[in-house]
Amino acid sequence: MSSLRTVSLLLVTVFGILHCFSGAIAYSAQEPHLPQSLSGVPQSIVSLITRFWDIFGPGGKFHPTAFIESKGHLVLEGLLVLVILYLFLQKSFNPSFQKQLQTELTEQASTHLTFTNPPTTYIVANGKKVLNMVSANFLGLAGDKAIERTLPDPNPKLHPWIQEACAATINKYGVGSCGPRGFYGTIDVHLHLEEHLAKFMQTQETIIYAYDLATVPSILPAFANAKDIIICDEAACFAIQNGAVLSRAQVKYFRHNDVADLERILAEQAAKDKRSKLRLNRRFIVVEGISQNLGDIAPLDQIFKLKEKFKYRLVLDESLSFGVLGATGRGAAEHFGLMPGQVEIVAASMGNSLASIGGFCAGDRDIVDHQRLSGLGYCFSASLPPYLATGAICALQRMQEQPELVLRVAQNARRMRELLHHIAGLSVHGGPNDDVSPLIHVQLEQPLETIWQGKALLQQVVNDAYQKEGVLFTVHRLSDLDKAYSKTPASICVAVTAQHSQADMQKAADALQKACSRCFSAK
């Protein structure tokens, strides 16, 4: 109905404009004192429009007066009656469909899990205590209760738990900042957090954003525009995709972690630039340390060599690798032996290893200062609630004082991958170089005809493991807007943390094995 209404309105509008225009032309043609009004109009067009006016204008065959006298209105009225009957017979409301939809919504709502405790090793989901293999709480700092920290304050006070440090910040500042950083939204704990992060990352400065998903989409448009080039991994997360689109730059994608394909694209672009002889523009290679969609590690050492060879800037998203890779947890750059500053722009989420909210960007002073004026998420969003900045500072201090947490994550990741490799019917994505990644994507050994069928089968496995074995897994899901939506294989995500024991990991692997046996045999 809406489309029919739109077409009708469009036809009436066009006819009205044409009617008025033709009347003006016809009048001008009949008035000898107005020849200048037609000086720029071709004679053929004038003749055509004059003819149109003779038919639809006063005295014409289809003018309302002549049309009514010839009973032509009866035909039009008959057509309108048919249209009304057609619309009347259309069922805009289908009670059975509404009932079915409500049933589906109820069933969908009943599958959602509600947690009543922090995302620790064991969580209570819908009243049932289960082993947690889904939370990216890699260092186990979310819900931590065994830490004594100093609240970042000119007058320091001792707080035994991260939660107590956050509570003290709430008592002092309230729960929110109520404004962007540049408009009365900057609190001293924001500056303290940026100082701590810059010192830890060994960069000149850092800048924090209130929302991790807005961090990269704020960084890329701040530095790239329609004249520039961005080259991304085709399996990049949605935040990178969104940032590339918002920048309006020319975007090219290379095959996931395929250095040869990246070099091919860089060489082709270099040859194209040499032929066109256009002025220099800004060029970026954008990758993730650990892929959110596949869980493997980017070959950053090889990508860095290509970046240097072809004179590109490197933007590295360390959201999943920060706190996990490298001897001290600085991420993939440290993992591959790159020195601080060799990667121009480093971004990361604080919602994983730091068990807080928001994101940050680390780099040279010019990189950071430019974002304070051009980073949309920094300029126009309310700043990070102060107590979350306090929580991130405490978690960062804990990570620095206990580097064994980072080592334990790597050890647990290796062990979990070994256990998952022995499950019949499943295959673990990644190679030997990815064994320290704590985000493990487990795919079907024999993919089904469509990705959606594979996801449906794996969802049955996940449901079975939760209901019968008391272990919580999740099927990897993507937004419909994600470019990788139809390309990323169906997989189960397994998140390993420093808090998982050997018995926990064995239990998780056994539960997945039993669930697969039951679901695959019933297929």
Short mmCIF file of C-alpha atoms in Angstrom, two decimals:
data_model
loop_
_atom_site.label_atom_id
_atom_site.label_comp_id
_atom_site.label_asym_id
_atom_site.label_seq_id
_atom_site.Cartn_x
_atom_site.Cartn_y
_atom_site.Cartn_z
CA MET A 1 0.00 0.00 0.00
CA SER A 2 2.77 2.44 0.82
CA SER A 3 4.45 1.84 -2.54
CA LEU A 4 1.13 2.36 -4.40
CA ARG A 5 0.55 5.57 -2.48
CA THR A 6 4.06 6.78 -3.30
CA VAL A 7 3.72 6.05 -7.02
CA SER A 8 0.34 7.79 -7.16
CA LEU A 9 1.70 10.87 -5.42
CA LEU A 10 4.70 10.95 -7.75
CA LEU A 11 2.51 10.73 -10.87
CA VAL A 12 0.22 13.51 -9.64
CA THR A 13 3.23 15.71 -8.85
CA VAL A 14 4.87 15.15 -12.24
CA PHE A 15 1.58 15.73 -14.08
CA GLY A 16 0.97 18.94 -12.13
CA ILE A 17 4.44 20.31 -12.86
CA LEU A 18 4.14 19.41 -16.53
CA HIS A 19 0.67 20.95 -16.70
CA CYS A 20 1.86 24.26 -15.24
CA PHE A 21 4.98 24.34 -17.36
CA SER A 22 3.10 23.58 -20.58
CA GLY A 23 0.53 26.26 -19.78
CA ALA A 24 3.29 28.81 -19.34
CA ILE A 25 4.94 27.77 -22.61
CA ALA A 26 1.67 27.83 -24.50
CA TYR A 27 0.80 31.25 -23.13
CA SER A 28 4.26 32.57 -24.04
CA ALA A 29 3.95 31.15 -27.55
CA GLN A 30 0.61 32.89 -28.08
CA GLU A 31 1.78 36.26 -26.78
CA PRO A 32 3.85 38.14 -29.37
CA HIS A 33 5.21 40.52 -26.75
CA LEU A 34 6.97 37.65 -24.89
CA PRO A 35 9.27 36.13 -27.54
CA GLN A 36 12.30 36.45 -25.27
CA SER A 37 10.83 33.90 -22.85
CA LEU A 38 11.15 31.17 -25.50
CA SER A 39 14.49 32.21 -26.96
CA GLY A 40 16.35 29.36 -25.27
CA VAL A 41 13.76 26.62 -25.86
CA PRO A 42 14.04 24.44 -29.04
CA GLN A 43 11.07 24.75 -31.40
CA SER A 44 10.38 21.00 -31.27
CA ILE A 45 9.93 21.13 -27.51
CA VAL A 46 7.69 24.19 -27.80
CA SER A 47 5.51 22.37 -30.36
CA LEU A 48 5.31 19.25 -28.20
CA ILE A 49 4.33 21.14 -25.07
CA THR A 50 1.83 23.29 -26.98
CA ARG A 51 0.22 20.11 -28.27
CA PHE A 52 0.07 18.78 -24.70
CA TRP A 53 -1.66 21.99 -23.62
CA ASP A 54 -4.18 21.72 -26.46
CA ILE A 55 -5.20 18.30 -25.16
CA PHE A 56 -5.20 18.90 -21.41
CA GLY A 57 -5.72 22.66 -21.28
CA PRO A 58 -9.06 24.53 -21.34
CA GLY A 59 -11.13 23.31 -24.30
CA GLY A 60 -8.96 20.22 -24.76
CA LYS A 61 -10.27 16.69 -25.03
CA PHE A 62 -9.08 15.72 -21.57
CA HIS A 63 -9.74 18.98 -19.77
CA PRO A 64 -12.11 18.36 -16.82
CA THR A 65 -15.04 20.14 -18.54
CA ALA A 66 -14.77 18.18 -21.78
CA PHE A 67 -13.86 15.02 -19.89
CA ILE A 68 -17.02 15.14 -17.77
CA GLU A 69 -19.26 16.00 -20.73
CA SER A 70 -17.98 12.92 -22.58
CA LYS A 71 -18.66 10.69 -19.52
CA GLY A 72 -14.96 9.90 -19.22
CA HIS A 73 -15.16 10.38 -15.48
CA LEU A 74 -17.16 7.15 -15.25
CA VAL A 75 -14.13 5.19 -16.45
CA LEU A 76 -11.89 6.87 -13.88
CA GLU A 77 -14.40 6.29 -11.09
CA GLY A 78 -14.69 2.64 -12.08
CA LEU A 79 -10.91 2.27 -11.82
CA LEU A 80 -10.95 3.87 -8.39
CA VAL A 81 -13.66 1.45 -7.24
CA LEU A 82 -11.51 -1.47 -8.39
CA VAL A 83 -8.51 -0.09 -6.48
CA ILE A 84 -10.64 0.30 -3.34
CA LEU A 85 -11.91 -3.27 -3.65
CA TYR A 86 -8.35 -4.53 -4.13
CA LEU A 87 -7.15 -2.72 -1.00
CA PHE A 88 -10.19 -3.88 0.96
CA LEU A 89 -9.48 -7.52 0.13
CA GLN A 90 -5.86 -7.25 1.29
CA LYS A 91 -5.45 -8.65 4.81
CA SER A 92 -3.22 -6.18 6.59
CA PHE A 93 -3.79 -7.92 9.91
CA ASN A 94 -3.36 -11.64 10.27
CA PRO A 95 -4.23 -12.84 13.79
CA SER A 96 -2.69 -16.27 13.25
CA PHE A 97 0.55 -14.69 12.07
CA GLN A 98 0.60 -12.36 15.06
CA LYS A 99 0.06 -15.32 17.39
CA GLN A 100 2.87 -17.24 15.70
CA LEU A 101 5.16 -14.22 15.97
CA GLN A 102 4.37 -13.81 19.66
CA THR A 103 5.13 -17.50 20.23
CA GLU A 104 8.49 -17.15 18.50
CA LEU A 105 9.32 -14.06 20.55
CA THR A 106 8.42 -15.87 23.76
CA GLU A 107 10.57 -18.86 22.81
CA GLN A 108 13.45 -16.56 21.87
CA ALA A 109 13.19 -14.67 25.16
CA SER A 110 13.18 -17.93 27.10
CA THR A 111 16.55 -18.88 25.56
CA HIS A 112 18.27 -15.74 26.84
CA LEU A 113 20.42 -16.33 29.88
CA THR A 114 20.38 -13.99 32.84
CA PHE A 115 23.46 -13.94 35.07
CA THR A 116 23.44 -13.10 38.75
CA ASN A 117 27.17 -12.90 39.41
CA PRO A 118 30.29 -11.47 37.70
CA PRO A 119 31.76 -13.30 34.66
CA THR A 120 34.13 -15.46 36.69
CA THR A 121 35.07 -19.10 36.09
CA TYR A 122 31.67 -20.32 37.27
CA ILE A 123 28.58 -18.22 36.75
CA VAL A 124 24.94 -18.59 37.71
CA ALA A 125 22.82 -18.53 34.54
CA ASN A 126 19.05 -18.63 35.01
CA GLY A 127 19.62 -20.01 38.49
CA LYS A 128 21.97 -22.76 37.30
CA LYS A 129 25.68 -22.79 38.15
CA VAL A 130 27.71 -23.50 35.00
CA LEU A 131 31.32 -23.42 33.84
CA ASN A 132 31.94 -20.18 31.97
CA MET A 133 33.74 -20.63 28.62
CA VAL A 134 32.33 -17.54 26.89
CA SER A 135 33.53 -14.40 28.71
CA ALA A 136 36.57 -12.52 27.43
CA ASN A 137 37.64 -11.89 31.02
CA PHE A 138 41.07 -13.18 30.03
CA LEU A 139 42.99 -12.16 33.16
CA GLY A 140 40.12 -12.93 35.50
CA LEU A 141 39.98 -9.37 36.84
CA ALA A 142 36.22 -8.91 36.46
CA GLY A 143 34.76 -9.53 39.89
CA ASP A 144 38.25 -9.71 41.39
CA LYS A 145 38.22 -9.76 45.20
CA ALA A 146 41.83 -10.39 46.09
CA ILE A 147 43.54 -7.11 45.32
CA GLU A 148 44.60 -4.14 47.39
CA ARG A 149 44.80 -0.99 45.36
CA THR A 150 45.38 2.70 45.89
CA LEU A 151 42.62 4.88 44.50
CA PRO A 152 44.22 7.35 42.06
CA ASP A 153 43.68 10.48 44.09
CA PRO A 154 45.83 13.37 45.32
CA ASN A 155 45.04 12.04 48.81
CA PRO A 156 45.40 8.27 48.33
CA LYS A 157 43.32 5.85 50.37
CA LEU A 158 43.72 2.09 50.50
CA HIS A 159 40.92 0.01 48.95
CA PRO A 160 41.17 -3.80 49.14
CA TRP A 161 39.04 -4.63 46.10
CA ILE A 162 38.61 -3.14 42.66
CA GLN A 163 34.90 -2.87 43.46
CA GLU A 164 35.65 -0.83 46.56
CA ALA A 165 37.93 1.48 44.60
CA CYS A 166 35.13 2.01 42.10
CA ALA A 167 32.63 2.57 44.92
CA ALA A 168 34.89 5.23 46.43
CA THR A 169 35.06 6.97 43.06
CA ILE A 170 31.26 6.91 42.80
CA ASN A 171 31.01 8.47 46.26
CA LYS A 172 33.32 11.24 45.15
CA TYR A 173 32.20 11.93 41.55
CA GLY A 174 28.85 10.21 41.08
CA VAL A 175 28.09 7.56 38.48
CA GLY A 176 28.59 9.63 35.32
CA SER A 177 30.52 12.56 33.92
CA CYS A 178 27.47 14.13 32.20
CA GLY A 179 29.41 15.65 29.33
CA PRO A 180 31.98 15.09 26.55
CA ARG A 181 35.66 15.38 27.39
CA GLY A 182 35.94 18.82 25.82
CA PHE A 183 32.82 20.18 27.53
CA TYR A 184 33.15 19.75 31.30
CA GLY A 185 33.36 15.95 31.01
CA THR A 186 37.04 15.50 31.85
CA ILE A 187 37.64 14.20 35.39
CA ASP A 188 41.08 13.79 36.92
CA VAL A 189 40.79 9.99 36.87
CA HIS A 190 40.48 10.16 33.06
CA LEU A 191 43.85 11.89 32.90
CA HIS A 192 45.34 9.42 35.38
CA LEU A 193 44.17 6.50 33.25
CA GLU A 194 45.64 8.03 30.10
CA GLU A 195 48.94 8.56 31.90
CA HIS A 196 49.01 4.96 33.16
CA LEU A 197 48.19 3.56 29.72
CA ALA A 198 50.81 5.72 27.96
CA LYS A 199 53.46 4.61 30.44
CA PHE A 200 52.49 0.96 30.09
CA MET A 201 52.34 1.08 26.26
CA GLN A 202 55.61 3.10 26.18
CA THR A 203 54.10 5.75 23.92
CA GLN A 204 54.05 9.51 24.23
CA GLU A 205 50.32 9.73 24.94
CA THR A 206 47.04 7.84 24.94
CA ILE A 207 43.44 8.92 24.58
CA ILE A 208 40.45 7.07 26.04
CA TYR A 209 36.99 6.65 24.53
CA ALA A 210 33.79 5.92 26.42
CA TYR A 211 32.78 3.04 24.17
CA ASP A 212 35.11 0.44 22.66
CA LEU A 213 32.98 -0.09 19.55
CA ALA A 214 33.30 3.64 18.78
CA THR A 215 37.09 3.75 19.18
CA VAL A 216 38.30 2.57 15.77
CA PRO A 217 35.30 4.16 13.97
CA SER A 218 36.47 7.45 15.50
CA ILE A 219 40.16 6.97 14.76
CA LEU A 220 39.96 6.14 11.05
CA PRO A 221 37.70 9.06 10.00
CA ALA A 222 39.94 11.40 12.00
CA PHE A 223 42.93 10.59 9.78
CA ALA A 224 41.51 9.41 6.44
CA ASN A 225 39.16 11.01 3.94
CA ALA A 226 37.88 10.43 0.41
CA LYS A 227 41.33 11.00 -1.12
CA ASP A 228 43.05 8.35 0.99
CA ILE A 229 43.47 4.57 0.88
CA ILE A 230 42.71 1.99 3.57
CA ILE A 231 43.67 -1.66 3.13
CA CYS A 232 41.96 -4.05 5.56
CA ASP A 233 41.89 -7.73 6.31
CA GLU A 234 38.68 -9.15 4.81
CA ALA A 235 37.83 -10.81 8.15
CA ALA A 236 38.21 -7.57 10.09
CA CYS A 237 35.72 -6.96 12.88
CA PHE A 238 32.70 -4.73 12.39
CA ALA A 239 34.33 -1.78 14.20
CA ILE A 240 37.11 -1.66 11.60
CA GLN A 241 34.66 -2.06 8.73
CA ASN A 242 32.50 0.73 10.13
CA GLY A 243 35.47 3.04 10.61
CA ALA A 244 36.66 2.44 7.05
CA VAL A 245 33.21 3.26 5.65
CA LEU A 246 32.81 6.38 7.79
CA SER A 247 36.19 7.68 6.63
CA ARG A 248 34.92 7.69 2.99
CA ALA A 249 38.38 6.52 1.93
CA GLN A 250 38.99 4.04 -0.85
CA VAL A 251 38.92 0.65 0.90
CA LYS A 252 40.50 -2.56 -0.36
CA TYR A 253 40.43 -5.95 1.37
CA PHE A 254 43.09 -8.67 1.31
CA ARG A 255 42.50 -12.33 2.15
CA HIS A 256 42.58 -13.05 5.85
CA ASN A 257 46.16 -13.13 7.19
CA ASP A 258 47.42 -13.72 3.63
CA VAL A 259 50.62 -11.70 3.40
CA ALA A 260 51.14 -12.62 -0.27
CA ASP A 261 47.71 -11.24 -1.18
CA LEU A 262 48.42 -8.09 0.82
CA GLU A 263 51.69 -7.60 -1.06
CA ARG A 264 49.87 -8.09 -4.37
CA ILE A 265 47.36 -5.36 -3.52
CA LEU A 266 50.10 -3.01 -2.33
CA ALA A 267 52.13 -3.60 -5.51
CA GLU A 268 49.09 -3.03 -7.74
CA GLN A 269 48.29 0.19 -5.94
CA ALA A 270 51.90 1.35 -6.24
CA ALA A 271 51.87 0.68 -9.99
CA LYS A 272 48.56 2.50 -10.35
CA ASP A 273 49.90 5.50 -8.44
CA LYS A 274 53.00 5.59 -10.62
CA ARG A 275 50.91 5.67 -13.80
CA SER A 276 48.44 8.26 -12.58
CA LYS A 277 51.09 10.53 -11.07
CA LEU A 278 48.60 11.84 -8.54
CA ARG A 279 49.79 13.75 -5.52
CA LEU A 280 50.61 11.76 -2.42
CA ASN A 281 47.75 10.73 -0.16
CA ARG A 282 47.52 9.05 3.22
CA ARG A 283 47.63 5.26 3.22
CA PHE A 284 46.79 2.86 6.01
CA ILE A 285 46.91 -0.88 6.63
CA VAL A 286 44.40 -1.88 9.30
CA VAL A 287 44.55 -5.27 11.05
CA GLU A 288 43.62 -6.94 14.36
CA GLY A 289 46.17 -8.51 16.68
CA ILE A 290 43.79 -11.41 17.36
CA SER A 291 40.93 -11.80 14.93
CA GLN A 292 37.53 -11.44 16.56
CA ASN A 293 35.85 -13.48 13.82
CA LEU A 294 38.38 -16.32 13.62
CA GLY A 295 40.55 -16.19 16.75
CA ASP A 296 43.93 -16.42 15.00
CA ILE A 297 46.89 -14.05 15.28
CA ALA A 298 47.88 -11.65 12.49
CA PRO A 299 51.42 -12.20 11.10
CA LEU A 300 52.37 -8.73 12.26
CA ASP A 301 56.10 -9.12 11.65
CA GLN A 302 55.54 -9.73 7.94
CA ILE A 303 52.84 -7.07 7.67
CA PHE A 304 55.23 -4.57 9.26
CA LYS A 305 57.88 -5.30 6.62
CA LEU A 306 55.37 -4.66 3.83
CA LYS A 307 54.18 -1.51 5.54
CA GLU A 308 57.75 -0.22 5.60
CA LYS A 309 58.45 -1.29 2.02
CA PHE A 310 55.42 0.42 0.50
CA LYS A 311 55.36 3.42 2.89
CA TYR A 312 52.03 2.84 4.63
CA ARG A 313 50.93 3.64 8.16
CA LEU A 314 49.81 0.71 10.31
CA VAL A 315 46.68 0.79 12.47
CA LEU A 316 46.55 -2.14 14.90
CA ASP A 317 43.44 -3.14 16.84
CA GLU A 318 44.69 -4.88 19.99
CA SER A 319 41.25 -5.32 21.57
CA LEU A 320 41.64 -9.09 22.05
CA SER A 321 45.44 -9.23 22.19
CA PHE A 322 46.00 -6.51 24.80
CA GLY A 323 46.77 -8.15 28.14
CA VAL A 324 47.18 -11.51 26.42
CA LEU A 325 50.08 -11.43 23.95
CA GLY A 326 53.64 -10.37 24.65
CA ALA A 327 55.82 -10.89 27.69
CA THR A 328 54.12 -8.08 29.61
CA GLY A 329 50.74 -8.14 27.85
CA ARG A 330 51.24 -5.12 25.59
CA GLY A 331 49.78 -7.07 22.69
CA ALA A 332 50.65 -8.41 19.27
CA ALA A 333 53.30 -5.76 18.60
CA GLU A 334 55.27 -6.91 21.64
CA HIS A 335 54.56 -10.55 20.77
CA PHE A 336 56.36 -10.11 17.43
CA GLY A 337 59.20 -8.03 18.84
CA LEU A 338 58.18 -4.67 17.40
CA MET A 339 59.42 -1.65 19.29
CA PRO A 340 56.99 0.94 20.70
CA GLY A 341 56.29 3.52 18.02
CA GLN A 342 56.88 1.22 15.06
CA VAL A 343 53.12 0.76 14.85
CA GLU A 344 51.80 4.28 14.31
CA ILE A 345 48.32 3.81 15.81
CA VAL A 346 47.40 1.20 18.43
CA ALA A 347 43.79 0.86 19.58
CA ALA A 348 42.27 -1.52 22.10
CA SER A 349 39.15 -2.23 24.09
CA MET A 350 39.21 -1.97 27.86
CA GLY A 351 36.29 -4.36 28.12
CA ASN A 352 38.32 -7.57 27.94
CA SER A 353 41.58 -7.88 29.88
CA LEU A 354 41.01 -4.66 31.84
CA ALA A 355 37.49 -5.76 32.83
CA SER A 356 36.11 -2.27 32.36
CA ILE A 357 34.34 -0.34 29.60
CA GLY A 358 35.57 1.85 26.75
CA GLY A 359 38.61 1.88 24.53
CA PHE A 360 41.89 3.70 24.10
CA CYS A 361 44.32 4.74 21.38
CA ALA A 362 48.07 4.96 21.95
CA GLY A 363 50.60 6.72 19.76
CA ASP A 364 52.71 9.81 19.28
CA ARG A 365 51.58 13.12 20.74
CA ASP A 366 50.46 14.40 17.33
CA ILE A 367 48.34 11.28 16.77
CA VAL A 368 46.56 11.71 20.09
CA ASP A 369 46.17 15.49 20.00
CA HIS A 370 44.56 15.34 16.57
CA GLN A 371 41.88 12.98 17.92
CA ARG A 372 41.02 15.38 20.72
CA LEU A 373 39.67 17.72 18.04
CA SER A 374 38.65 15.25 15.32
CA GLY A 375 37.73 11.98 17.05
CA LEU A 376 33.94 11.94 16.88
CA GLY A 377 33.51 9.52 19.76
CA TYR A 378 35.75 11.72 21.91
CA CYS A 379 34.25 15.09 20.95
CA PHE A 380 30.54 14.29 20.95
CA SER A 381 30.01 11.39 23.37
CA ALA A 382 29.74 11.65 27.13
CA SER A 383 33.07 10.67 28.62
CA LEU A 384 33.81 7.40 30.39
CA PRO A 385 32.12 7.20 33.83
CA PRO A 386 34.88 8.01 36.34
CA TYR A 387 34.48 4.80 38.37
CA LEU A 388 35.15 2.73 35.23
CA ALA A 389 38.38 4.66 34.70
CA THR A 390 39.32 3.78 38.28
CA GLY A 391 38.54 0.12 37.63
CA ALA A 392 40.74 0.13 34.52
CA ILE A 393 43.62 1.71 36.44
CA CYS A 394 43.38 -0.91 39.18
CA ALA A 395 43.24 -3.74 36.64
CA LEU A 396 46.24 -2.34 34.77
CA GLN A 397 48.22 -2.13 38.00
CA ARG A 398 47.29 -5.72 38.83
CA MET A 399 48.41 -6.86 35.38
CA GLN A 400 51.78 -5.11 35.79
CA GLU A 401 52.39 -6.53 39.25
CA GLN A 402 51.38 -10.06 38.27
CA PRO A 403 52.82 -10.77 34.80
CA GLU A 404 52.28 -14.46 35.50
CA LEU A 405 48.61 -13.87 34.64
CA VAL A 406 49.63 -13.26 31.02
CA LEU A 407 51.80 -16.38 31.02
CA ARG A 408 48.98 -18.45 32.51
CA VAL A 409 46.55 -17.34 29.79
CA ALA A 410 48.99 -18.52 27.11
CA GLN A 411 49.52 -21.86 28.86
CA ASN A 412 45.78 -22.44 29.24
CA ALA A 413 45.16 -21.48 25.61
CA ARG A 414 47.68 -24.08 24.42
CA ARG A 415 46.19 -26.76 26.65
CA MET A 416 42.62 -26.00 25.62
CA ARG A 417 43.50 -26.18 21.93
CA GLU A 418 45.13 -29.57 22.47
CA LEU A 419 41.99 -30.90 24.14
CA LEU A 420 39.68 -29.52 21.45
CA HIS A 421 41.76 -31.05 18.65
CA HIS A 422 40.66 -34.52 19.80
CA ILE A 423 36.91 -33.91 19.45
CA ALA A 424 35.47 -35.90 16.55
CA GLY A 425 33.55 -33.85 14.01
CA LEU A 426 35.13 -30.53 14.97
CA SER A 427 38.26 -28.71 13.86
CA VAL A 428 40.09 -25.91 15.64
CA HIS A 429 40.75 -22.89 13.45
CA GLY A 430 44.34 -21.69 13.33
CA GLY A 431 47.84 -23.08 13.12
CA PRO A 432 50.83 -23.55 15.43
CA ASN A 433 51.48 -19.80 15.51
CA ASP A 434 48.03 -19.21 16.98
CA ASP A 435 48.31 -21.57 19.95
CA VAL A 436 48.58 -18.74 22.51
CA SER A 437 45.36 -17.04 21.43
CA PRO A 438 42.77 -17.47 24.20
CA LEU A 439 39.87 -16.96 21.79
CA ILE A 440 39.35 -20.29 20.05
CA HIS A 441 36.95 -20.81 17.14
CA VAL A 442 35.87 -24.43 16.74
CA GLN A 443 34.32 -25.22 13.36
CA LEU A 444 32.62 -28.23 11.80
CA GLU A 445 35.12 -30.65 10.32
CA GLN A 446 32.72 -31.27 7.42
CA PRO A 447 30.88 -27.99 6.70
CA LEU A 448 27.21 -28.26 5.84
CA GLU A 449 25.61 -26.96 2.66
CA THR A 450 25.06 -23.47 4.05
CA ILE A 451 26.60 -21.47 6.87
CA TRP A 452 23.18 -21.06 8.47
CA GLN A 453 22.69 -24.83 8.65
CA GLY A 454 26.08 -25.11 10.31
CA LYS A 455 25.19 -22.45 12.86
CA ALA A 456 21.90 -24.18 13.63
CA LEU A 457 23.68 -27.50 14.25
CA LEU A 458 26.35 -25.91 16.43
CA GLN A 459 23.65 -24.11 18.38
CA GLN A 460 22.15 -27.51 19.20
CA VAL A 461 25.57 -28.59 20.46
CA VAL A 462 25.87 -25.47 22.63
CA ASN A 463 22.38 -25.93 24.05
CA ASP A 464 23.07 -29.59 24.83
CA ALA A 465 26.34 -28.79 26.60
CA TYR A 466 24.62 -26.17 28.73
CA GLN A 467 21.55 -28.20 29.63
CA LYS A 468 23.14 -31.62 30.18
CA GLU A 469 26.78 -30.93 31.05
CA GLY A 470 26.63 -27.57 32.82
CA VAL A 471 29.16 -25.89 30.53
CA LEU A 472 28.42 -22.61 28.76
CA PHE A 473 29.65 -22.08 25.18
CA THR A 474 28.37 -19.75 22.47
CA VAL A 475 27.99 -19.80 18.70
CA HIS A 476 29.81 -16.96 16.98
CA ARG A 477 27.29 -14.46 15.64
CA LEU A 478 27.66 -11.49 13.32
CA SER A 479 25.48 -8.52 12.53
CA ASP A 480 23.56 -8.57 9.26
CA LEU A 481 25.50 -5.41 8.38
CA ASP A 482 28.86 -7.18 8.75
CA LYS A 483 30.69 -7.77 5.47
CA ALA A 484 31.89 -11.11 6.83
CA TYR A 485 28.33 -12.23 7.69
CA SER A 486 28.03 -14.72 4.83
CA LYS A 487 31.75 -15.57 4.57
CA THR A 488 32.83 -16.47 8.10
CA PRO A 489 32.38 -20.21 8.76
CA ALA A 490 30.00 -21.31 11.49
CA SER A 491 31.91 -21.79 14.72
CA ILE A 492 31.68 -22.19 18.48
CA CYS A 493 33.65 -19.60 20.46
CA VAL A 494 35.67 -20.87 23.40
CA ALA A 495 37.23 -18.22 25.64
CA VAL A 496 40.05 -19.30 27.96
CA THR A 497 41.12 -17.25 30.98
CA ALA A 498 43.93 -17.28 33.50
CA GLN A 499 41.47 -18.51 36.14
CA HIS A 500 40.59 -21.77 34.39
CA SER A 501 42.17 -24.81 36.00
CA GLN A 502 43.26 -27.97 34.19
CA ALA A 503 40.14 -29.69 35.53
CA ASP A 504 37.94 -26.88 34.20
CA MET A 505 39.37 -27.19 30.71
CA GLN A 506 39.10 -30.97 30.73
CA LYS A 507 35.47 -30.68 31.82
CA ALA A 508 34.75 -28.22 29.01
CA ALA A 509 36.35 -30.45 26.37
CA ASP A 510 34.51 -33.54 27.65
CA ALA A 511 31.21 -31.66 27.66
CA LEU A 512 31.71 -30.52 24.08
CA GLN A 513 32.67 -34.04 23.02
CA LYS A 514 29.53 -35.56 24.57
CA ALA A 515 27.27 -32.85 23.15
CA CYS A 516 28.72 -33.35 19.67
CA SER A 517 28.23 -37.11 19.89
CA ARG A 518 24.57 -36.71 20.81
CA CYS A 519 23.76 -33.96 18.30
CA PHE A 520 25.75 -35.34 15.35
CA SER A 521 24.27 -38.83 15.74
CA ALA A 522 20.75 -37.36 15.71
CA LYS A 523 21.43 -35.28 12.61
#
